[in-house]
GROMACS .gro file of C-alpha atoms in nm:
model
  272
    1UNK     CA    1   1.289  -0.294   0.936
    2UNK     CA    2   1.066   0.054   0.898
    3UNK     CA    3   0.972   0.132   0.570
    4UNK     CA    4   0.792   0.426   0.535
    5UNK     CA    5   0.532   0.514   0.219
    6UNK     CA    6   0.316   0.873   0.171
    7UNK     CA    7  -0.024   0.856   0.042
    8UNK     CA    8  -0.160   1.086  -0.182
    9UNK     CA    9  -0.518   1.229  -0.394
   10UNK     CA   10  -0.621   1.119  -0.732
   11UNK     CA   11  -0.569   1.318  -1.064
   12UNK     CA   12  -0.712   1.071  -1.303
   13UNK     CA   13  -0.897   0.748  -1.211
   14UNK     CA   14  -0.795   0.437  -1.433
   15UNK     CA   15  -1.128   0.314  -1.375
   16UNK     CA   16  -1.217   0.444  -1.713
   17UNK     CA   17  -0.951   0.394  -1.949
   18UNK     CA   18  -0.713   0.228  -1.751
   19UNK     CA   19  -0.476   0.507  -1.750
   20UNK     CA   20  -0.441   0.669  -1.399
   21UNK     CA   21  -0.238   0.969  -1.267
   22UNK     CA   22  -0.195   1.034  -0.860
   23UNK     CA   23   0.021   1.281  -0.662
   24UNK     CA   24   0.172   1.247  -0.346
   25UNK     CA   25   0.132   1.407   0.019
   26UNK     CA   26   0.305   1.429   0.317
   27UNK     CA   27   0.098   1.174   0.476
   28UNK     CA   28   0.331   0.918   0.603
   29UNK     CA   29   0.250   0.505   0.647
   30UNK     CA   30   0.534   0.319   0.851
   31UNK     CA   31   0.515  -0.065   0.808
   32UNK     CA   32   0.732  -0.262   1.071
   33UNK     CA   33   0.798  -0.617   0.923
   34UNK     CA   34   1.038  -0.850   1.163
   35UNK     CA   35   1.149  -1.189   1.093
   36UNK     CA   36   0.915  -1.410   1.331
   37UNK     CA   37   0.863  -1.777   1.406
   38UNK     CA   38   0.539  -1.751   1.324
   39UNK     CA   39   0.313  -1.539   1.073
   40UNK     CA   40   0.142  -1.208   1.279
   41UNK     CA   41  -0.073  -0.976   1.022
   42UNK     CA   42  -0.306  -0.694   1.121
   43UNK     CA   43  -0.542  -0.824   0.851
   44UNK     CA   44  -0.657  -1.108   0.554
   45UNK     CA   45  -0.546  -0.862   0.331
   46UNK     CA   46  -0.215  -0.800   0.436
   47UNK     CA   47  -0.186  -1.194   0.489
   48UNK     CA   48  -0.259  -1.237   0.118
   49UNK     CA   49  -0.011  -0.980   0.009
   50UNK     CA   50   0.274  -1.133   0.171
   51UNK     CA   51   0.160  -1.510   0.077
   52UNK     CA   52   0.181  -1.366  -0.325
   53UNK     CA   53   0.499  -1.195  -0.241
   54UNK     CA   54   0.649  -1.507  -0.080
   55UNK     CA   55   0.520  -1.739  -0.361
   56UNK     CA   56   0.664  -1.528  -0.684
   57UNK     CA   57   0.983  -1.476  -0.544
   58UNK     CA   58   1.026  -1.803  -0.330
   59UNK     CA   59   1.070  -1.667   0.022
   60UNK     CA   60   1.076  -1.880   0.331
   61UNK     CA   61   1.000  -1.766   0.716
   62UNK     CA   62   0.763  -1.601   0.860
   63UNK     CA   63   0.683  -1.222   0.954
   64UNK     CA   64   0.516  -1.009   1.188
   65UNK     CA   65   0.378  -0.671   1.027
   66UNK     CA   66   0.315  -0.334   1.225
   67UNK     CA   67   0.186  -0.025   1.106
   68UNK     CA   68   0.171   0.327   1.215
   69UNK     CA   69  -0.008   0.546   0.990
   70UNK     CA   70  -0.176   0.909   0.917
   71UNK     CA   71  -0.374   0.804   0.605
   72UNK     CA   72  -0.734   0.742   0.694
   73UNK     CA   73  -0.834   0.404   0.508
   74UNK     CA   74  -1.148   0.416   0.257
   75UNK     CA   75  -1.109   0.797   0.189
   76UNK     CA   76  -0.930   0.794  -0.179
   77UNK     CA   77  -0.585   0.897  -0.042
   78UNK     CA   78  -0.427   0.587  -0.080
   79UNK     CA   79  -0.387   0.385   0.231
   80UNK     CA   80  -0.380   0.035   0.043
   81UNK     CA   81  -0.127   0.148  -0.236
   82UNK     CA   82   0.123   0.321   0.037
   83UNK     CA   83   0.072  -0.072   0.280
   84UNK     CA   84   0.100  -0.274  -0.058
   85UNK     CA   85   0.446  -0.110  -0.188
   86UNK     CA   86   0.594  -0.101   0.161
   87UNK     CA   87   0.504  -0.475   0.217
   88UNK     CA   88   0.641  -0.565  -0.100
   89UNK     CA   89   0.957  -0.320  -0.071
   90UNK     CA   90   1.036  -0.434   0.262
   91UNK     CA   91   1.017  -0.756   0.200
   92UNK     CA   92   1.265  -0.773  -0.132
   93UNK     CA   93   1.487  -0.574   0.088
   94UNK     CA   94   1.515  -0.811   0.388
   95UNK     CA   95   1.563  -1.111   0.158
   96UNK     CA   96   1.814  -0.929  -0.019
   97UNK     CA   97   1.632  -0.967  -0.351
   98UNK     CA   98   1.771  -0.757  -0.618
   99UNK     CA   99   1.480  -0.575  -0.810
  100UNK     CA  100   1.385  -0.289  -1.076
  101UNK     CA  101   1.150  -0.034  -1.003
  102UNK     CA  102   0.930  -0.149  -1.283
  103UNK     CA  103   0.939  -0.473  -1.144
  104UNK     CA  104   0.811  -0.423  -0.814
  105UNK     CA  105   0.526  -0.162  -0.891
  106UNK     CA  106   0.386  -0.469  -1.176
  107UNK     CA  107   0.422  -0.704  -0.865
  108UNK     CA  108   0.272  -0.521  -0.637
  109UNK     CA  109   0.005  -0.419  -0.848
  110UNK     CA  110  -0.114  -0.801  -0.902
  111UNK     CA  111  -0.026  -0.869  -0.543
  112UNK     CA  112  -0.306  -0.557  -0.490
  113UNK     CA  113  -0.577  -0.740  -0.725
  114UNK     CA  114  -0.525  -1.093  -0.556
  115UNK     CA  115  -0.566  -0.970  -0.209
  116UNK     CA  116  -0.884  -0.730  -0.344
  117UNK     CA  117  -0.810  -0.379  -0.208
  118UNK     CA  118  -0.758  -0.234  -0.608
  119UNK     CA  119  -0.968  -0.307  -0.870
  120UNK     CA  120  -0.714  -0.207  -1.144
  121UNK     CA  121  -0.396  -0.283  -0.938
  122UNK     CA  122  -0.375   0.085  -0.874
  123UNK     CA  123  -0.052   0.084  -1.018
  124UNK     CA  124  -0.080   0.512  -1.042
  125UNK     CA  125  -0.112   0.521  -0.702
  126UNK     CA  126   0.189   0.265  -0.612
  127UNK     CA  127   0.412   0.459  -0.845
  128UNK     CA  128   0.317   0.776  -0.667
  129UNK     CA  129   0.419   0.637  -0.308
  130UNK     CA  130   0.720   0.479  -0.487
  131UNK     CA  131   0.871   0.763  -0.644
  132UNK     CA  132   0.683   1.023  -0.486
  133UNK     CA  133   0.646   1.362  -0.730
  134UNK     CA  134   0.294   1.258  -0.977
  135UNK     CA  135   0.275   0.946  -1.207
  136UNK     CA  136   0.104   0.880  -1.477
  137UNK     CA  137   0.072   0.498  -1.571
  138UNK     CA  138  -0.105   0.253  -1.797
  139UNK     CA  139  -0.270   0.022  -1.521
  140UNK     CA  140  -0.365  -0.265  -1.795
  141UNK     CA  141  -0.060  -0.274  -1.889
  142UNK     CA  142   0.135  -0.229  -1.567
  143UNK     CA  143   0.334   0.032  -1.723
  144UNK     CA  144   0.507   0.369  -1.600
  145UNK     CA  145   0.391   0.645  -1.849
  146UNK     CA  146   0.561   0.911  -1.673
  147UNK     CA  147   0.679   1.067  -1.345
  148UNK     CA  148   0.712   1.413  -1.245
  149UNK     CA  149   0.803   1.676  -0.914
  150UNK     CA  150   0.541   1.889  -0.779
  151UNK     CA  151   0.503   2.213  -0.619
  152UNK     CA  152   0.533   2.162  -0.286
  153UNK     CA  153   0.173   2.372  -0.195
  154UNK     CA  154  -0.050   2.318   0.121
  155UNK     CA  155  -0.301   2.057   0.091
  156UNK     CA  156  -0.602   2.060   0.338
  157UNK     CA  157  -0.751   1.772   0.361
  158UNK     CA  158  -1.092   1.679   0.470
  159UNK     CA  159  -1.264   1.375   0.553
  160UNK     CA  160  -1.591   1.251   0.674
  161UNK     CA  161  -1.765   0.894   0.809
  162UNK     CA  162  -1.863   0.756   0.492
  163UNK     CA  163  -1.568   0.553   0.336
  164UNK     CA  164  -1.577   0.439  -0.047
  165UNK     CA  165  -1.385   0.082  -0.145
  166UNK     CA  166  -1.229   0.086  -0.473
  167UNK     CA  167  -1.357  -0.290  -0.497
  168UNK     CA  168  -1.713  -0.191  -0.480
  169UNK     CA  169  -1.691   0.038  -0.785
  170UNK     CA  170  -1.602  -0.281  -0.979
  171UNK     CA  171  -1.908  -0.343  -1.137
  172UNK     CA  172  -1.972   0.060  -1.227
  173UNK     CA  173  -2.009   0.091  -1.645
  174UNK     CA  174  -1.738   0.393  -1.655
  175UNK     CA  175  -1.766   0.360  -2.038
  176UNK     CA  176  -2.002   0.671  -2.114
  177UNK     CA  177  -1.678   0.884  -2.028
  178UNK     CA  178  -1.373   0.742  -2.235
  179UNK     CA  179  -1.383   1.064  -2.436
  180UNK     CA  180  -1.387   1.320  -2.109
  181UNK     CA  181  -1.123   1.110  -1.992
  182UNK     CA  182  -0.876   1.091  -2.302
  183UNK     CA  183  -0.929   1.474  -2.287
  184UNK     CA  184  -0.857   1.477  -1.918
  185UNK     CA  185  -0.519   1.285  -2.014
  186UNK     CA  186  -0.452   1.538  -2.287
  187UNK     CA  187  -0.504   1.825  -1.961
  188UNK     CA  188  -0.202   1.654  -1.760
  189UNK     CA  189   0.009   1.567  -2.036
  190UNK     CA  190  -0.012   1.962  -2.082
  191UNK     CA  191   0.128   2.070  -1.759
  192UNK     CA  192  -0.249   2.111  -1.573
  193UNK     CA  193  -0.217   1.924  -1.325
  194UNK     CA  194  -0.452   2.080  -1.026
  195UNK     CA  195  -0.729   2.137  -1.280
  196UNK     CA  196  -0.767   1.764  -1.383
  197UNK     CA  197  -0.788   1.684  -1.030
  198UNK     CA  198  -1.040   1.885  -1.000
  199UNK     CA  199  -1.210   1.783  -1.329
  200UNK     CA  200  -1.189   1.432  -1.230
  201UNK     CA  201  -1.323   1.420  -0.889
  202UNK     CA  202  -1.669   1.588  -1.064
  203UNK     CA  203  -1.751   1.216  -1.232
  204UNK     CA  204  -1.759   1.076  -0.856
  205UNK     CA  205  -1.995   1.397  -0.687
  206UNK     CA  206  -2.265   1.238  -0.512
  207UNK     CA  207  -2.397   1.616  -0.443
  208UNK     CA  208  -2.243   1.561  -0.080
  209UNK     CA  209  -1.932   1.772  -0.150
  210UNK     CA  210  -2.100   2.129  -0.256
  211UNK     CA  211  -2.048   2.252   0.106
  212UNK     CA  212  -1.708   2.143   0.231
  213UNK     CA  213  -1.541   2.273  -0.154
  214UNK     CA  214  -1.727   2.622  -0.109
  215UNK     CA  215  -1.594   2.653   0.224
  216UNK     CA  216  -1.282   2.572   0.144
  217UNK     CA  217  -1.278   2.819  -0.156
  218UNK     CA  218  -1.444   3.103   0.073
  219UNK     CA  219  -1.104   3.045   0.288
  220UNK     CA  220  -0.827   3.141   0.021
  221UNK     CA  221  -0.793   2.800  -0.143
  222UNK     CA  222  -0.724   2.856  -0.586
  223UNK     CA  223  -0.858   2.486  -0.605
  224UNK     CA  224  -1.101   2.210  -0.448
  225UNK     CA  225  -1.246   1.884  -0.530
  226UNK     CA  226  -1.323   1.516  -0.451
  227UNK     CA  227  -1.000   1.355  -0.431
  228UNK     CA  228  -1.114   1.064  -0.738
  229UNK     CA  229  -1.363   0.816  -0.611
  230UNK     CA  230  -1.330   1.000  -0.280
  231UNK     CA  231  -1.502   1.065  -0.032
  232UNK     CA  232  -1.202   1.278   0.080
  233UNK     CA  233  -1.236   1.668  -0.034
  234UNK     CA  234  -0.880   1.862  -0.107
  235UNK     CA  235  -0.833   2.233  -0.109
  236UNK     CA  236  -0.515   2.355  -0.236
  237UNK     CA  237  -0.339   2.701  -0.111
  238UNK     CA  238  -0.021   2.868  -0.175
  239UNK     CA  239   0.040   2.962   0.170
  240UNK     CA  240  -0.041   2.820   0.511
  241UNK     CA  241  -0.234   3.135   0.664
  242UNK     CA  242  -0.609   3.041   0.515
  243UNK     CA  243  -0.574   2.679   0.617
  244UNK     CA  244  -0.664   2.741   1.027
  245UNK     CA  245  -0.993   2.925   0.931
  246UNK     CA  246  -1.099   2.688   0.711
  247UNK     CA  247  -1.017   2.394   0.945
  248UNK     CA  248  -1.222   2.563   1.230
  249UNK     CA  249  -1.531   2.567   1.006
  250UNK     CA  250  -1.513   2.226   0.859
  251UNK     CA  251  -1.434   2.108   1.223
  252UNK     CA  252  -1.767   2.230   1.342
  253UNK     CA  253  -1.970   2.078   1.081
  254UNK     CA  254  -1.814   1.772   1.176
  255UNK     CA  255  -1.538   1.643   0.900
  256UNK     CA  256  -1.172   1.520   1.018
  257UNK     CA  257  -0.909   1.757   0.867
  258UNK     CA  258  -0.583   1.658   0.788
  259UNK     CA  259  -0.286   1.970   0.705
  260UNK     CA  260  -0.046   1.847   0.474
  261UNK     CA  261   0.175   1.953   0.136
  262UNK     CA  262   0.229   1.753  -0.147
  263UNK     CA  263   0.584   1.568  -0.195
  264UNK     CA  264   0.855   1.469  -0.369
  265UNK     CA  265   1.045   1.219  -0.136
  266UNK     CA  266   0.940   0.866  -0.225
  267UNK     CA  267   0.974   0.524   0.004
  268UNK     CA  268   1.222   0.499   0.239
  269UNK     CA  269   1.404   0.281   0.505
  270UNK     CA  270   1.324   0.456   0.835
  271UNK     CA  271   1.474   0.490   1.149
  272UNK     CA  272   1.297   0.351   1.469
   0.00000   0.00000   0.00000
């Protein structure tokens, strides 16, 4: 079985007040899982995800797990939420396990905490690649706020060496802001969603981004920012034309770029 999961960029970090909101790309993860005779992971992590998986709902054999993806890992566009559902989807799906959505975004959101790739569960970012569209969710609480469609605008993309675990921002006091980001909330629950993007990625500016996010502006984008805790940079366009320029001139100052839109389609069985 193929399942395949999108990432996506930050609009608010739950990091703060627990409440998080992400939106989805076209930036597809397939994750292979075949019945095996014995247990073949890529990783520990992924390992630990299916062990949780096996022991809440009781599942017996053994896997093998592939994955083909065009989400760069440690970047903030949400890699270990778009492996985590599909894992857990697939899984359900080959055991023929009857579940609710709500039920397997709070299960893999623990399953994401025990195996220590999300500090919060990142339960935003699971509903995101779930549903596709934005979510908004209380990540304490493991609890679906609200989901929405999206424009379907260009997205550039761009990346550099430096990657940023959520795990290492556990120990960060994010206190100081609870007010900025109940007024951030307030933003999104009006309808603004590309301006609290952009609003939150300013609490994680380590001064590095000033260059790519001017370029990016001087190239037709409306909008740019750090995609949350980052270190991916977004620019946001209405129309394809302004992305090519922009690519050549973060290309020769040396980022990765990455051409995408967001989207509303969320997982998916795929064909191999």
């Amino acid at each position: 079985m193929i399942v395949e999961a999108n990432g996506g960029i930050s609009i608010i970090s739950a990091f703060v007040n627990g409440h998080g909101a992400a939106a989805a790309l076209k930036l597809p993860m397939q994750t292979e899982i075949t019945p095996t005779d014995q247990d073949s992971f890529p990783s520990t992590e992924i390992g630990k995800l299916v062990d949780y998986i096996r022991n809440i709902y009781k599942i017996s054999g053994n896997y093998s797990i592939s994955i083909r993806s065009e989400i760069p890992p440690g970047m903030g566009l949400k890699s270990s939420s778009a492996l985590a559902i599909s894992v857990v989807f697939g899984l359900l799906k080959m055991n023929s396990i009857n579940f609710t959505d709500n039920e397997i975004l709070r299960n893999a959101a623990r399953a994401s905490i025990y195996n220590n790739t999300s500090v919060t569960g990142a339960m935003d970012d699971l509903a995101m690649s779930y549903y596709g569209g934005y979510c908004l969710t209380d990540n304490g609480n493991f609890r679906l706020l609200s989901r929405h469609e999206l424009e379907e605008d260009f997205v550039l993309i761009c990346t550099g060496k430096d990657t940023v675990e959520s795990i290492n921002l556990k120990k960060k006091d994010f206190s100081p802001y609870i007010n900025f980001y109940n007024r951030l909330e307030d933003n999104l629950k009006a309808g603004r969603v590309y301006e609290t993007m952009v609003l939150n990625g300013l609490i994680f500016d380590d001064g590095n981004d000033s260059k790519a996010v001017k370029t990016i502006l001087a190239t037709g984008a409306f909008l740019a920012g750090r995609s949350g805790k980052g270190p991916a940079i977004f620019g946001l366009y209405k129309s394809e034309e302004h992305i090519d320029r922009a690519s050549k001139l973060l290309l020769s100052d040396g980022y990765s770029i990455i051409k995408s839109r967001f989207n509303n389609r969320g997982i998916h069985i795929s064909e191999p």
